[in-house]
mmCIF file of C-alpha atoms in Angstrom:
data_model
loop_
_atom_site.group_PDB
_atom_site.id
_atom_site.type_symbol
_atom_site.label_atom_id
_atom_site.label_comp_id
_atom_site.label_asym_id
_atom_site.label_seq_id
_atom_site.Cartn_x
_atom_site.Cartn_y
_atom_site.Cartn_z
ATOM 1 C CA UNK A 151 -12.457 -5.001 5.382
ATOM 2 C CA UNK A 152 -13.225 -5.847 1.431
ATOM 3 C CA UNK A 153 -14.396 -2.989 -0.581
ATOM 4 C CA UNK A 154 -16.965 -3.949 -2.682
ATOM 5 C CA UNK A 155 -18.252 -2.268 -6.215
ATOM 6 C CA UNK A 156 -15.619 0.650 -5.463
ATOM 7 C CA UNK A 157 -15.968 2.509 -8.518
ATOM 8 C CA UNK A 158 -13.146 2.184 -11.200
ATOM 9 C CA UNK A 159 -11.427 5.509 -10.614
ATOM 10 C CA UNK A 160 -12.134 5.981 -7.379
ATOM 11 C CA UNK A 161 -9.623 7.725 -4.600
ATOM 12 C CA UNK A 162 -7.084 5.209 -2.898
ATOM 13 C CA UNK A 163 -8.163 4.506 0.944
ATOM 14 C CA UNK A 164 -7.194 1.658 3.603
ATOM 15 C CA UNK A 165 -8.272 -1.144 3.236
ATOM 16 C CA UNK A 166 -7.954 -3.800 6.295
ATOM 17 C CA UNK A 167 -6.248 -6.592 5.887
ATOM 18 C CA UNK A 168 -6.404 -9.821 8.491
ATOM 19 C CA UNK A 169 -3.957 -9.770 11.088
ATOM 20 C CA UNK A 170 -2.290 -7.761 13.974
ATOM 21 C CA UNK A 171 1.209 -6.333 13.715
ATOM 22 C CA UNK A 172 3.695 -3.731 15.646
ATOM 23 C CA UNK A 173 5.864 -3.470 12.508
ATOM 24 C CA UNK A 174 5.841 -3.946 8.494
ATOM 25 C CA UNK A 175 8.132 -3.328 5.703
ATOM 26 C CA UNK A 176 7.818 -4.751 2.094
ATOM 27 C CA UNK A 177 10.478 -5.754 -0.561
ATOM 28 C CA UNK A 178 11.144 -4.344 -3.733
ATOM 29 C CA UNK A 179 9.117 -7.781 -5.037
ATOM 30 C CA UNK A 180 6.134 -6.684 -3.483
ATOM 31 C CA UNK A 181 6.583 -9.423 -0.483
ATOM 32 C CA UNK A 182 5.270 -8.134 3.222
ATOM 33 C CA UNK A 183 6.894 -8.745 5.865
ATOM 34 C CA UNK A 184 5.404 -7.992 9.551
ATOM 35 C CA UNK A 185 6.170 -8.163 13.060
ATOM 36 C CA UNK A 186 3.097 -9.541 15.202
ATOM 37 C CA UNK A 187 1.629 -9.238 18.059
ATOM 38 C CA UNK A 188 1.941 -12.777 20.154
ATOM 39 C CA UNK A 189 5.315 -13.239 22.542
ATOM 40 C CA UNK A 190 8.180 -15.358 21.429
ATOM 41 C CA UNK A 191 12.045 -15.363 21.777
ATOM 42 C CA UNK A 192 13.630 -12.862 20.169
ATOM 43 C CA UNK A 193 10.314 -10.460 20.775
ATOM 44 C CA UNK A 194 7.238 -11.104 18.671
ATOM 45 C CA UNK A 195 6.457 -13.611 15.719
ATOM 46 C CA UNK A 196 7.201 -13.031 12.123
ATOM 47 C CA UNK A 197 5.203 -13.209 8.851
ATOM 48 C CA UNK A 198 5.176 -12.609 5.351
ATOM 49 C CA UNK A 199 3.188 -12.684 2.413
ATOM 50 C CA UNK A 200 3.609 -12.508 -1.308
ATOM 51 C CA UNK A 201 2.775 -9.419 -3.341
ATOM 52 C CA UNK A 202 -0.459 -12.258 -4.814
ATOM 53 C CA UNK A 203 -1.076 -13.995 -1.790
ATOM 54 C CA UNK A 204 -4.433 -12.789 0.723
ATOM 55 C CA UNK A 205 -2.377 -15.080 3.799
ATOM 56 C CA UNK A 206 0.283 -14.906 5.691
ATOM 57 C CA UNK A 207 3.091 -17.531 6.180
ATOM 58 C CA UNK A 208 4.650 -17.714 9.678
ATOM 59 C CA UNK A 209 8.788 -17.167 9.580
ATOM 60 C CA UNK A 210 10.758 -19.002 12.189
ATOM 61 C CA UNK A 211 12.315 -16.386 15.122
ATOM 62 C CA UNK A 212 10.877 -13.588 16.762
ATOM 63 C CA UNK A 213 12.132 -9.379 16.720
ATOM 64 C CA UNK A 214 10.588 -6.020 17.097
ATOM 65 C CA UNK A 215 12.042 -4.403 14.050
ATOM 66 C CA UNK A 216 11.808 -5.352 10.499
ATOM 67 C CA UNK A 217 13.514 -4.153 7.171
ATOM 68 C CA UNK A 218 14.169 -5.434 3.563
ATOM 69 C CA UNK A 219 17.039 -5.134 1.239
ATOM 70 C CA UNK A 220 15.835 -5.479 -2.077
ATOM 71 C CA UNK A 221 14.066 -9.166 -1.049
ATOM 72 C CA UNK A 222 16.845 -9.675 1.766
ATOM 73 C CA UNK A 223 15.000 -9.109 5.005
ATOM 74 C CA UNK A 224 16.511 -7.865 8.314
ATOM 75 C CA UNK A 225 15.295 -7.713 11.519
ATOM 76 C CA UNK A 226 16.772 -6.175 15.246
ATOM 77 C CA UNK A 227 15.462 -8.609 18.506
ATOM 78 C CA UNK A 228 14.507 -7.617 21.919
ATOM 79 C CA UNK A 229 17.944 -7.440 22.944
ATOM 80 C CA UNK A 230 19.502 -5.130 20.645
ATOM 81 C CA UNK A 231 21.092 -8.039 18.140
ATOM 82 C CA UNK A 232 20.694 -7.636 14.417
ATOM 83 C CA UNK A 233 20.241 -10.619 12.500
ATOM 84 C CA UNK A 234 19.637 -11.190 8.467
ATOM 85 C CA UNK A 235 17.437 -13.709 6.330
ATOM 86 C CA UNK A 236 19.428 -16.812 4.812
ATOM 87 C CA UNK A 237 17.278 -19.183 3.155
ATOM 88 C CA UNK A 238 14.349 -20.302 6.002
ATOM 89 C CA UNK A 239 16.909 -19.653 8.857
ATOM 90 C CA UNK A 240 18.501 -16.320 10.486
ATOM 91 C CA UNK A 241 21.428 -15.447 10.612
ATOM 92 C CA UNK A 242 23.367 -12.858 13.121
ATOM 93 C CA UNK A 243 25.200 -10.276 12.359
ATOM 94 C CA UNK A 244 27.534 -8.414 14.866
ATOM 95 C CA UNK A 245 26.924 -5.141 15.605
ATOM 96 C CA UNK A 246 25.953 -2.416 18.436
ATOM 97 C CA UNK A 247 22.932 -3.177 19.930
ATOM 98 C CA UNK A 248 20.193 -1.650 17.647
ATOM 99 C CA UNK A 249 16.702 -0.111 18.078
ATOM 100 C CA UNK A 250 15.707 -0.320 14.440
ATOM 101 C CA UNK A 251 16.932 -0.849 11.043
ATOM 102 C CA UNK A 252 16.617 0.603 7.387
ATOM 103 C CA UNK A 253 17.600 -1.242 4.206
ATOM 104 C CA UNK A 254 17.027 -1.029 0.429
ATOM 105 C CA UNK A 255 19.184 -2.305 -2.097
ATOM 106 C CA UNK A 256 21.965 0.204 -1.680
ATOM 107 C CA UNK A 257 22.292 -0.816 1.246
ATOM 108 C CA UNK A 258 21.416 -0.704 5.323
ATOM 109 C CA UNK A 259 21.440 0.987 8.178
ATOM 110 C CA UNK A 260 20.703 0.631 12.063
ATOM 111 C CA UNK A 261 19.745 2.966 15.047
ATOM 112 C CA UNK A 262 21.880 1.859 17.481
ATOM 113 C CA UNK A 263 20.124 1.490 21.165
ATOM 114 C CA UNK A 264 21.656 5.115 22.007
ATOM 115 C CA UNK A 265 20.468 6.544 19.251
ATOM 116 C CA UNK A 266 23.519 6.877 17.572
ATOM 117 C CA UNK A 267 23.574 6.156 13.662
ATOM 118 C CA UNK A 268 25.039 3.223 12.044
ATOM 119 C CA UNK A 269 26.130 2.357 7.754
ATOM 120 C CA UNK A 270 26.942 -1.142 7.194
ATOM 121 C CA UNK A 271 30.370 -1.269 5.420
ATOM 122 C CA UNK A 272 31.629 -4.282 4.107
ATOM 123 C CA UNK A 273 31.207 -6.889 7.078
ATOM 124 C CA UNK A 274 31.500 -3.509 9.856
ATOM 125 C CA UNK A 275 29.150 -0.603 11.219
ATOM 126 C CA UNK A 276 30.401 3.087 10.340
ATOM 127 C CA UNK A 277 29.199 5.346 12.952
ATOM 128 C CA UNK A 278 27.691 8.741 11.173
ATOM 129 C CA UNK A 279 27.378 11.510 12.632
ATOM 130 C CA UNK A 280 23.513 12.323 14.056
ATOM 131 C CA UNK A 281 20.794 10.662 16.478
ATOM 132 C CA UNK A 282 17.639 9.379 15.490
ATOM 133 C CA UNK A 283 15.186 6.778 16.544
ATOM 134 C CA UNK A 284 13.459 5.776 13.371
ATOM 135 C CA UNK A 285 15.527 5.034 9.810
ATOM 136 C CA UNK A 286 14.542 3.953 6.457
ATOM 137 C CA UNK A 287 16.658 3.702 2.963
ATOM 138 C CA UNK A 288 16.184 5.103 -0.426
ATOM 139 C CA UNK A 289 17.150 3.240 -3.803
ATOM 140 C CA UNK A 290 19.998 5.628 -3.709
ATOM 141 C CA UNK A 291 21.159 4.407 -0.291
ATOM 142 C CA UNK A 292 20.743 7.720 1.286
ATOM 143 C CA UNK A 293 19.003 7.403 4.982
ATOM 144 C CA UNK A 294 15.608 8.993 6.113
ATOM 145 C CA UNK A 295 15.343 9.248 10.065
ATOM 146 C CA UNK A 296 13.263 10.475 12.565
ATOM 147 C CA UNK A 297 14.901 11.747 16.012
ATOM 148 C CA UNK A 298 13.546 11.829 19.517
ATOM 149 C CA UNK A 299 11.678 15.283 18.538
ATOM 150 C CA UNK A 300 9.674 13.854 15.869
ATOM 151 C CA UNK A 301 11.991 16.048 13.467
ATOM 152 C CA UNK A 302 12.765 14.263 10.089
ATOM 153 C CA UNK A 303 16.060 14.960 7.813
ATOM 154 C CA UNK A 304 17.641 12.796 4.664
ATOM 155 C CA UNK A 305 21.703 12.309 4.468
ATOM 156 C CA UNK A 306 22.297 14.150 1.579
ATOM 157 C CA UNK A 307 25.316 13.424 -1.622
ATOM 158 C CA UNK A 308 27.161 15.590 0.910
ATOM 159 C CA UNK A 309 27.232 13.772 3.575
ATOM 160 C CA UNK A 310 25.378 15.835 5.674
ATOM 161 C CA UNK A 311 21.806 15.755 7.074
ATOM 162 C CA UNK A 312 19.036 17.762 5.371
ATOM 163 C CA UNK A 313 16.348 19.081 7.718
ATOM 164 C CA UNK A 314 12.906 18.527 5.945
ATOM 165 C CA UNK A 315 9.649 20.249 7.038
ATOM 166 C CA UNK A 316 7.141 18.494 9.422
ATOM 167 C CA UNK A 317 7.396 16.464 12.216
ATOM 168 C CA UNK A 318 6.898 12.131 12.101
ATOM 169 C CA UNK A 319 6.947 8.981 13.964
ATOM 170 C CA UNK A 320 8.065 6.496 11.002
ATOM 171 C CA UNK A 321 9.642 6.997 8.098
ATOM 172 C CA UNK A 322 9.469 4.828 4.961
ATOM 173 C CA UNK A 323 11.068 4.900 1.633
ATOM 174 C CA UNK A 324 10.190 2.765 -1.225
ATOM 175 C CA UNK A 325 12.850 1.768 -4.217
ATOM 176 C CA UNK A 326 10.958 4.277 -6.603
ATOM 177 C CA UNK A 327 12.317 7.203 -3.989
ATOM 178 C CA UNK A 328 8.734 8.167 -2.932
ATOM 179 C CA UNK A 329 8.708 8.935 0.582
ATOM 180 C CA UNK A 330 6.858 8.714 3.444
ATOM 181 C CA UNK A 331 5.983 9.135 6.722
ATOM 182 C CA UNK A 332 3.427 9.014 9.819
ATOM 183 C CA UNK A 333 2.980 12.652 11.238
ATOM 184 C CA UNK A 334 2.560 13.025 14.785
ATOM 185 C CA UNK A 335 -1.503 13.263 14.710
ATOM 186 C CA UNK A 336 -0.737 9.507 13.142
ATOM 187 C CA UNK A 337 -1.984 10.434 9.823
ATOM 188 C CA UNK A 338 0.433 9.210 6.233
ATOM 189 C CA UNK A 339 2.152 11.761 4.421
ATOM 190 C CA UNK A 340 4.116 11.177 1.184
ATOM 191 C CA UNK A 341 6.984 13.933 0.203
ATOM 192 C CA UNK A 342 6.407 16.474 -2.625
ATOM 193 C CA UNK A 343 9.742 16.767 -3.878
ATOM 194 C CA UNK A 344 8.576 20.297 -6.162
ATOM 195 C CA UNK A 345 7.140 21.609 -2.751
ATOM 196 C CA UNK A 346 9.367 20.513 -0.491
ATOM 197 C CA UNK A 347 6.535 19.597 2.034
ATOM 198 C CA UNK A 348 4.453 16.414 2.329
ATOM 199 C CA UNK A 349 0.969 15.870 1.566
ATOM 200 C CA UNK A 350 -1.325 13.793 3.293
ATOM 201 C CA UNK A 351 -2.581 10.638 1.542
ATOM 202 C CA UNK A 352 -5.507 10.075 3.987
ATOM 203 C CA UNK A 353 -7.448 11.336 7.028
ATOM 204 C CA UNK A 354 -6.619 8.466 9.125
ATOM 205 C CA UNK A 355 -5.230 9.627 12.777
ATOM 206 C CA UNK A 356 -4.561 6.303 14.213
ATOM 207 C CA UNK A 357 -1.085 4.761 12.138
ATOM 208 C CA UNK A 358 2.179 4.044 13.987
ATOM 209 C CA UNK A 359 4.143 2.366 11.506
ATOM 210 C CA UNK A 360 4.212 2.467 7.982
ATOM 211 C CA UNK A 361 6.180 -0.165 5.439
ATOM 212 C CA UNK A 362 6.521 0.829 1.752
ATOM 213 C CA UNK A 363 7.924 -1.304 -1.592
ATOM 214 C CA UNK A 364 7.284 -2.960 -4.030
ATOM 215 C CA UNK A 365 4.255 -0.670 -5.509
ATOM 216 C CA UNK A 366 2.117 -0.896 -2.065
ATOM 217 C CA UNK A 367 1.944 1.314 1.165
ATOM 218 C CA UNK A 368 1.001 -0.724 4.208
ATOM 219 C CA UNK A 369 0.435 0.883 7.878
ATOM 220 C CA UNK A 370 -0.199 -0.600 11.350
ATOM 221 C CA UNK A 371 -2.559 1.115 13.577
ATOM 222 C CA UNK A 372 -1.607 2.057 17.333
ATOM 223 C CA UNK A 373 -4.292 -1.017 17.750
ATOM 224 C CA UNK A 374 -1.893 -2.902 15.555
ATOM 225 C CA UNK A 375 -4.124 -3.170 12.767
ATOM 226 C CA UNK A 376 -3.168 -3.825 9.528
ATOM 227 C CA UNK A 377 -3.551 -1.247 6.389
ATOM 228 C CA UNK A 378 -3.233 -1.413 2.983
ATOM 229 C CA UNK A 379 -3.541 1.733 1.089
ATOM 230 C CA UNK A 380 -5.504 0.325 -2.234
#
């Protein structure tokens, strides 16, 4: 939907934006990038959109999961294989077969199809120590994930994984550090660092996904509707 006359000053909500989508995630630019909802090889289409632009442009290939490294986007297919932007075209990248993938500009990391974690070294995949079925990456390169229990922790400057309170289905980072994540009623939280507890954004109950960067939080809706939190 358009809002129209909101009042200057007026509290952030949702706005819809035109399209259907099963995953989003947004460069440190401001570009969108989202997984659709209509068949093709490799899973479902591809588009993007620039932080100015109301459309979006159709990418070649297909996959389920999307992430962005800075402006360097990455995306895991159907089948497990993890491939990376270069120039209009896609290239692969070998690897365990991956469920989904975090990136920022420090760097990125996959859930592998077992759940086991994944750092990109160099041109390899360290395995780190954990499960989880959802990831995201902070400017620092430190990992958010989500496990199989909905429970939510951040590798810490120790190397070892912080338990944070609440329970989530995504988790999203953008390059500012500001965190968040979709609880499991499907409303968006963002992390209070002072508290140490989230606080809900919104009273929506519907999100799935959520896709953070450049300055904007998007969500998709278990509909796979498109939100842009304005």
């Amino acid at each position: 939907r358009v809002v129209v006359g909101k009042a200057s000053g007026s509290a952030p909500s949702w706005e819809k934006v035109a399209g259907a989508a099963h995953d989003v995630a947004v460069g440190s630019d401001g570009t969108v990038y989202a997984i659709g909802v209509k068949k093709t090889s490799g899973g479902y289409q591809m588009f993007k959109r620039a932080k100015t632009d109301s459309k979006w442009t159709r990418i070649i290939g297909g996959a389920l999961r999307i992430a962005v490294a800075g402006t360097e986007a990455w995306v895991v297919n159907d089948k497990g294989g993890i491939y990376v932007q270069s120039g209009t075209r896609w290239r692969r990248v070998s690897g365990p077969a991956a469920q989904d993938i975090g990136a920022s500009a420090k760097g990125v990391w996959i859930i592998g199809a077992d759940d086991k974690i994944y750092q990109r070294v160099g041109n390899d995949w360290k395995l780190v120590a954990g499960k989880a079925q959802r990831i995201d990456v902070d400017q620092d390169g430190r990992p958010w994930v989500v496990n199989n229990k909905g429970h939510i922790f951040v590798h810490d400057n120790n190397l070892k994984w912080q338990r944070l309170p609440g329970a989530a289905k995504d988790v999203a980072v953008d390059a500012r550090g500001a965190a968040y994540v979709v609880g499991t009623s499907g409303g968006v939280f963002v992390f209070n660092g002072t508290k140490r507890d989230w606080d809900r954004i919104s009273d929506d109950k519907d999100s799935v996904a959520i896709g953070v960067g450049g300055g904007q939080v998007w969500r998709i809706s278990k509909t796979n509707e498109t939100y842009q939190f304005r």
